[in-house]
Coordinates of C-alpha atoms in Angstrom, one line a residue:
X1 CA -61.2 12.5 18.8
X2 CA -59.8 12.7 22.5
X3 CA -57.9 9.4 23.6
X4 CA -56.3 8.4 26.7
X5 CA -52.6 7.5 25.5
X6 CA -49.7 5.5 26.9
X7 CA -46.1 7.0 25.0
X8 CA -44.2 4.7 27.4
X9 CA -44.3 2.5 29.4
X10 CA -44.6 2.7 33.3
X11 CA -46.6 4.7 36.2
X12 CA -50.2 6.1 35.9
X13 CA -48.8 9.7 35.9
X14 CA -47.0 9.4 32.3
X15 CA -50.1 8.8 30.6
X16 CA -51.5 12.0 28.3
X17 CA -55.2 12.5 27.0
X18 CA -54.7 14.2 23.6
X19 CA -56.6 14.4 19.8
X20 CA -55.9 12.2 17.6
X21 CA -57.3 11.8 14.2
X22 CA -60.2 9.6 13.9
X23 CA -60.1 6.3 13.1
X24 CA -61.8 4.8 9.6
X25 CA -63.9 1.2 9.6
X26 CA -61.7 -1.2 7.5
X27 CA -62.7 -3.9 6.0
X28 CA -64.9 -6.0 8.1
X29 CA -65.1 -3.6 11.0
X30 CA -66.6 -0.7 12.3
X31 CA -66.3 2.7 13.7
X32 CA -68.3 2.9 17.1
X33 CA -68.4 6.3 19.0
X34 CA -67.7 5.3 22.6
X35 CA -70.1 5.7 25.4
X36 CA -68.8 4.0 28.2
X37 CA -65.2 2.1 28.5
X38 CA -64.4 -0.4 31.8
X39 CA -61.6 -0.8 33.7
X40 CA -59.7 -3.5 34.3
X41 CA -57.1 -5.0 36.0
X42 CA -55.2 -5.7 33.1
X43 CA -55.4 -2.6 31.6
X44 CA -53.2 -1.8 34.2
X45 CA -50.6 -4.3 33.8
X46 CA -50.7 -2.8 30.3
X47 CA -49.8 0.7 31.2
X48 CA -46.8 -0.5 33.0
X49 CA -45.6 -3.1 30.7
X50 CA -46.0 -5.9 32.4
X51 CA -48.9 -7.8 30.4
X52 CA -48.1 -10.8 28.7
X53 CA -49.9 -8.9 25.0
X54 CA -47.7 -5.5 24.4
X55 CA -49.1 -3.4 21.9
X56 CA -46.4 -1.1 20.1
X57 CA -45.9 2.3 21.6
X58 CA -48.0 4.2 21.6
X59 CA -51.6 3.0 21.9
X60 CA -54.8 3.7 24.1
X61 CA -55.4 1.2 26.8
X62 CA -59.0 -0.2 27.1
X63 CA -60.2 -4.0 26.7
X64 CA -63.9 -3.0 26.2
X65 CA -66.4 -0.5 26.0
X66 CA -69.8 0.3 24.7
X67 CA -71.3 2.7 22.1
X68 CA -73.0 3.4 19.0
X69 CA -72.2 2.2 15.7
X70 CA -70.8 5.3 13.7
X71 CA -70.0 3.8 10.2
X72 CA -69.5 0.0 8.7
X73 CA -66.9 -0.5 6.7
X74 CA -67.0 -3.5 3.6
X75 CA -68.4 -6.8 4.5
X76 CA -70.3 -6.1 7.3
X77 CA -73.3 -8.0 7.5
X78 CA -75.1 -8.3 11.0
X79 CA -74.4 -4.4 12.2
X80 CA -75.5 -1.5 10.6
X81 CA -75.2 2.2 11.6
X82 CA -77.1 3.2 15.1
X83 CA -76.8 -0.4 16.6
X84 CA -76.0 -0.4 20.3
X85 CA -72.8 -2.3 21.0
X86 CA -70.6 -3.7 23.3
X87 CA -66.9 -4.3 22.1
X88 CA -64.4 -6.4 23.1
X89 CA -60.9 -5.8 22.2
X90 CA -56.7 -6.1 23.2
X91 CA -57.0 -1.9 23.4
X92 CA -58.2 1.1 22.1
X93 CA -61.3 1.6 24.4
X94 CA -60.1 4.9 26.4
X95 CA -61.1 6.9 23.7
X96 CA -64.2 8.7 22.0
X97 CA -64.0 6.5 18.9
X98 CA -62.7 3.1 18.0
X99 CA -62.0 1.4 14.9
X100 CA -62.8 -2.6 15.5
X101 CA -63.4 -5.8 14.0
X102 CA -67.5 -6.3 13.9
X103 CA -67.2 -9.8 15.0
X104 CA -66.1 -8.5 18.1
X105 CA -69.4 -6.1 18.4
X106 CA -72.4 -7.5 20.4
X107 CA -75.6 -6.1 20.0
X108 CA -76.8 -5.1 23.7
X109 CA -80.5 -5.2 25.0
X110 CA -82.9 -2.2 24.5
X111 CA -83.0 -1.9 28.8
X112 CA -78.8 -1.8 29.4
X113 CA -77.5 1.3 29.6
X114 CA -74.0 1.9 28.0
X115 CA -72.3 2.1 31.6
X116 CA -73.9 -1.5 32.8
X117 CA -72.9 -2.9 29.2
X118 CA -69.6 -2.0 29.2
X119 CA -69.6 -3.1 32.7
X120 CA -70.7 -6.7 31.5
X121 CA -67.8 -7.0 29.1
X122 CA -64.9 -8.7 29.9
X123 CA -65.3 -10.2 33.4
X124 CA -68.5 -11.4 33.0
X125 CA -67.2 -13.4 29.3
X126 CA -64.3 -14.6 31.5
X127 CA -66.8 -15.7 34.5
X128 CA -68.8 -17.3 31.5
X129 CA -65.8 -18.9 29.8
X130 CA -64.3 -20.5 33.4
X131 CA -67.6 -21.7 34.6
X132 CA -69.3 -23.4 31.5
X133 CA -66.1 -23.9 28.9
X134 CA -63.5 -24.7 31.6
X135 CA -65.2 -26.1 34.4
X136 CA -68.3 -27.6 32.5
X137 CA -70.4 -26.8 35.8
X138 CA -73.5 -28.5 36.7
X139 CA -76.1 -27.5 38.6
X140 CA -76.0 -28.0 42.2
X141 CA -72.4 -28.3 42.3
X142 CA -70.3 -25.9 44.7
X143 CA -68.4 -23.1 43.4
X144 CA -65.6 -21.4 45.1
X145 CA -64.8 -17.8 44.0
X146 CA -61.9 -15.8 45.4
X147 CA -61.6 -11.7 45.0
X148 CA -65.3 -12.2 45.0
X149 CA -66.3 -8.3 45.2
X150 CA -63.7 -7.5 42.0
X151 CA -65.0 -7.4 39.1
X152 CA -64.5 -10.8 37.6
X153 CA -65.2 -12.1 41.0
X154 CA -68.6 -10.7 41.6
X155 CA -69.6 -11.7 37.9
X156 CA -68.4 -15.2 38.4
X157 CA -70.4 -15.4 42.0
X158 CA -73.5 -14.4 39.7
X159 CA -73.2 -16.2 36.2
X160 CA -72.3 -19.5 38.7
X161 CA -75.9 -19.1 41.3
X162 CA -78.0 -18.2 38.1
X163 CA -76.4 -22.2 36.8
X164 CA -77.8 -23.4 39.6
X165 CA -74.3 -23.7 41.9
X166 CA -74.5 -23.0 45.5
X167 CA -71.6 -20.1 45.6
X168 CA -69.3 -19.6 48.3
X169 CA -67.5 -16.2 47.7
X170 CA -63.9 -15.7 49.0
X171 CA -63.6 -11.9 50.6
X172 CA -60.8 -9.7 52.8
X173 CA -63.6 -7.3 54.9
X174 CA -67.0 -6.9 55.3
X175 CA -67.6 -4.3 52.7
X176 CA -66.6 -7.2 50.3
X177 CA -68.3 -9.7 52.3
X178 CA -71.7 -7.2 52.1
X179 CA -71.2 -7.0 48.1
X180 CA -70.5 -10.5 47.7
X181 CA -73.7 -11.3 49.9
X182 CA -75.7 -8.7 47.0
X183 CA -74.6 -10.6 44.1
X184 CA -75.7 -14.1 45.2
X185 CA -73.3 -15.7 47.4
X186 CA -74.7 -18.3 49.7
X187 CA -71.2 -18.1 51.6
X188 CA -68.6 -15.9 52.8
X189 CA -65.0 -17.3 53.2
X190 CA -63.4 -14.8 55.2
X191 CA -59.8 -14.5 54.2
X192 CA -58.2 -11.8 56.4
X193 CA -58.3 -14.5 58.8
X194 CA -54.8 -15.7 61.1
X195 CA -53.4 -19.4 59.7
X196 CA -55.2 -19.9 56.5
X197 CA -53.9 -22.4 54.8
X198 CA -56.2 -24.0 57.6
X199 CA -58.7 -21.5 58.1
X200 CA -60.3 -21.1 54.6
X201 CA -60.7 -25.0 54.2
X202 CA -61.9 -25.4 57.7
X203 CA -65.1 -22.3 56.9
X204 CA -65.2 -24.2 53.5
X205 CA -66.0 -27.4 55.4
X206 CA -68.3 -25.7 57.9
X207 CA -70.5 -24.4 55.1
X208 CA -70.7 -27.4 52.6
X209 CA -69.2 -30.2 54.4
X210 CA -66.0 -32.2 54.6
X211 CA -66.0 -33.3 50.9
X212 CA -64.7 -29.4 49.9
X213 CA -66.2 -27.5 46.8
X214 CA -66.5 -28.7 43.6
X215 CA -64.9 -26.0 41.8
X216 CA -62.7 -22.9 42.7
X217 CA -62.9 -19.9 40.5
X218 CA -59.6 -18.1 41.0
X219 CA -58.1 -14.7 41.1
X220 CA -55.7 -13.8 43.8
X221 CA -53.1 -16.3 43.3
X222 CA -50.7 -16.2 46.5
X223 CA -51.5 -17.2 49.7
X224 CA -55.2 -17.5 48.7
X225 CA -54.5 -20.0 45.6
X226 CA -52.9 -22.1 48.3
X227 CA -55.3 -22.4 50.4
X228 CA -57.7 -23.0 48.1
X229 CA -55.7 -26.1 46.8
X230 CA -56.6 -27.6 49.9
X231 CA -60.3 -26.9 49.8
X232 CA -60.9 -28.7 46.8
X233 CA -62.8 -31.6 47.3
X234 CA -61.5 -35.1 45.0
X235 CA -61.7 -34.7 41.4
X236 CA -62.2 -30.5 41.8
X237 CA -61.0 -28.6 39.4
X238 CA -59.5 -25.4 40.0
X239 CA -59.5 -22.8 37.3
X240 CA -56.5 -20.0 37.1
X241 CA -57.9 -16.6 36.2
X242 CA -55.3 -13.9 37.9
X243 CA -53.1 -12.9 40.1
X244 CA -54.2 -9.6 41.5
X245 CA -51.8 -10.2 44.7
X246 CA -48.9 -10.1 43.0
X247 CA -47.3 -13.7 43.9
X248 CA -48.1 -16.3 41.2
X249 CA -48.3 -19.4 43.0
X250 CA -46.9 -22.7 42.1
X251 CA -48.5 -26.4 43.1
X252 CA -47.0 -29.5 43.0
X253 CA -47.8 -32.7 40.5
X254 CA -48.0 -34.8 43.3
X255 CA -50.8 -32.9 45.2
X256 CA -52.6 -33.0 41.3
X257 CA -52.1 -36.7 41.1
X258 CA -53.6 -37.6 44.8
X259 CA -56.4 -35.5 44.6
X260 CA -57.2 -36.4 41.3
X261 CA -57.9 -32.3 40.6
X262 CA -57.4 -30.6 37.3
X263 CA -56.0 -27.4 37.6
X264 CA -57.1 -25.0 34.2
X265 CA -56.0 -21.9 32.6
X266 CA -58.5 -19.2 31.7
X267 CA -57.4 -16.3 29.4
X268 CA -60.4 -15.1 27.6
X269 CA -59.0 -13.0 24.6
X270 CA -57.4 -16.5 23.5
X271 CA -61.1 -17.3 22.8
X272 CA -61.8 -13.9 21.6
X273 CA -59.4 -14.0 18.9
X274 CA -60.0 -18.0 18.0
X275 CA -63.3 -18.5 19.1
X276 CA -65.5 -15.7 18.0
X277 CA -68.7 -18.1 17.5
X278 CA -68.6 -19.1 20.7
X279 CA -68.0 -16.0 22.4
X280 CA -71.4 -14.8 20.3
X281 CA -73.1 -17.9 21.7
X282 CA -71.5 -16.7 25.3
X283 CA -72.7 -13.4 25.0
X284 CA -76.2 -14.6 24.0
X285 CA -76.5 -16.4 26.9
X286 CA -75.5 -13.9 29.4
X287 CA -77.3 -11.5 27.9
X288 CA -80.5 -13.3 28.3
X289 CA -79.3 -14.1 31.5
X290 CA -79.5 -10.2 32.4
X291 CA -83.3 -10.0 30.4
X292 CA -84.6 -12.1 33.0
X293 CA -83.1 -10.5 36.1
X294 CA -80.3 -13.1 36.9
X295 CA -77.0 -11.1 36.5
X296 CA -77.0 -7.2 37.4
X297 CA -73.3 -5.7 37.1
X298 CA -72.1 -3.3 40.1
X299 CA -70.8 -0.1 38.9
X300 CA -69.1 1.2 42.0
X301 CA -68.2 4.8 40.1
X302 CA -68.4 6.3 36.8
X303 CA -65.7 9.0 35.9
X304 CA -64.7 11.0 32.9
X305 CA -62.2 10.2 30.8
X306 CA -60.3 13.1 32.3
X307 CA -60.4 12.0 35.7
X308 CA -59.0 8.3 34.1
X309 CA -56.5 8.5 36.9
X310 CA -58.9 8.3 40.0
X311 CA -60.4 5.3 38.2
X312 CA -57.5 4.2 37.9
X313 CA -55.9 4.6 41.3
X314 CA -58.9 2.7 42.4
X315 CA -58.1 -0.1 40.8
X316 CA -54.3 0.2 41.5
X317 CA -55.0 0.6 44.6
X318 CA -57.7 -2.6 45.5
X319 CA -60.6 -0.7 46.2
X320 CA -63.0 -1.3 43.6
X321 CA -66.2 -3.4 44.6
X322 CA -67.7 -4.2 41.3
X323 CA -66.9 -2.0 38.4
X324 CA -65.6 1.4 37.5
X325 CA -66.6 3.1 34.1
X326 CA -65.1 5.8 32.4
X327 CA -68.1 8.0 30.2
X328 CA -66.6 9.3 27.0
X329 CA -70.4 10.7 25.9

């Protein structure tokens, strides 16, 4: 099988597609013949080493994809060959095969293509997981949701307006603004704006009112997080996903104890590899979500394996809106 590979460490350019022998279904997993692979920002962070989950050297990046069940190997009871899957995994998804535990498969609706079901892999289970396990939202609370065109960002502005929230999404231009607007946002923070550490709170106030938002949703850390602190209305709770800017913000007690906010981690493949029950009941739930028209992911460009590096420049680069797919099929 062809695999995209990673023998060290480092830049984009030092990665090598070659053949590697194909992989055999252990005991308890399966062998899926890749359709579709997404990328992520932390695949990224992967390639140059920089991820807090190294695998040895080498490997093939890739956190998720979709395909087809190829073989099962021994005690495997709720796949079979032929079933339509998504996967979620720590690697191995730039490739044409993949070798995987089954409790990690998800059986994906007749309607989804493999590109939209790999695109509704791991930012929508950490949109899922930040919303309903983390922040324990309720409808008609406000949501706050920074890199909002991203990839996690656009699924969290949807998963949180089909829960009923009233979203406000957190953008940089008005191509991000215009896809924010597409998956649901009721608002549009700007935050290429001058000052804002005042700015975003005072547009935050000007669309929900002087109490703040209920919940923040963020990705960006930096400047942004900061801000964002400040938006929070008393008792908010602010949930940490990423850090795509680079600067991973601190905040002090003090601001935690007056505002009586709770700031909370979100790092989905802890629950992946704890919690596999309730990422099936997560997946179950956002997959009826998608059956009756409430979540639609946002493939911005689908690319070969061979061109992996254009998809992922992209990403390296800030310019995906949405999602980018690599086809392996």
């Amino acid at each position: 099988m062809k695999a995209l590979v990673v023998k060290q460490f480092g830049a984009l350019d030092s990665l090598v597609i070659e053949e590697l022998p194909a992989p055999q279904a252990g005991d308890g997993e399966v062998l899926v013949d890749i359709r579709a692979a997404s990328v992520n920002f932390p695949d990224l962070l992967v390639i140059q080493g920089k991820y807090q989950f190294l695998p040895s050297l080498p490997f093939s990046p890739g956190k998720e994809c979709a395909g087809v069940i190829k073989a099962c190997g021994p005690n495997v009871a709720h796949l079979k060959p032929g079933d339509r899957v998504l996967v979620q995994i720590e690697y191995g998804a730039y490739a044409q095969q993949v070798a995987t535990k089954a409790v990690n498969c998800h059986v994906i609706p007749d309607a989804m293509s493999y590109t939209g079901a790999a695109a509704m892999g791991l930012t929508y289970m950490t949109a899922h997981f930040a919303l309903v396990e983390r922040a324990h939202i309720k409808p008609g609370e406000t949501v706050l949701v920074t890199g909002a065109a991203g990839g996690v960002g656009s699924a969290t502005v949807q998963v949180a307006k089909a829960l009923g929230a009233t979203v406000l999404a957190a953008v940089s231009s008005k191509d991000k603004a215009a896809a924010a607007k597409a998956s649901g946002a009721d608002h549009i923070i700007d935050t290429s704006v001058a000052n804002l550490r005042d700015a975003l709170r005072d547009q935050v106030h000007a669309a929900v009112g002087k109490r703040g938002v209920d919940v923040v949703v963020e990705n960006v850390g930096g400047d942004v997080f900061d801000a964002c602190v400040r938006a929070l209305a008393w008792s908010g709770r602010l949930i940490v996903v990423g850090f795509a800017s680079g600067r991973v913000p601190e905040i002090k007690a003090g601001v935690i104890l007056v505002k009586n906010i709770s700031v909370i981690g979100m790092q989905f493949a802890n629950y992946r590899d704890r919690e596999p029950a309730k990422c099936l009941a997560a997946r179950e739930q956002l997959f009826d979500l998608y059956n009756a028209g409430k979540l639609k992911p946002q493939v911005m460009a689908m690319f070969p394996l061979e061109r992996y590096m254009e998809a992922l420049a992209l990403m390296r680069d800030r310019k995906v809106i949405g999602k980018v797919v690599l086809t392996t099929g």
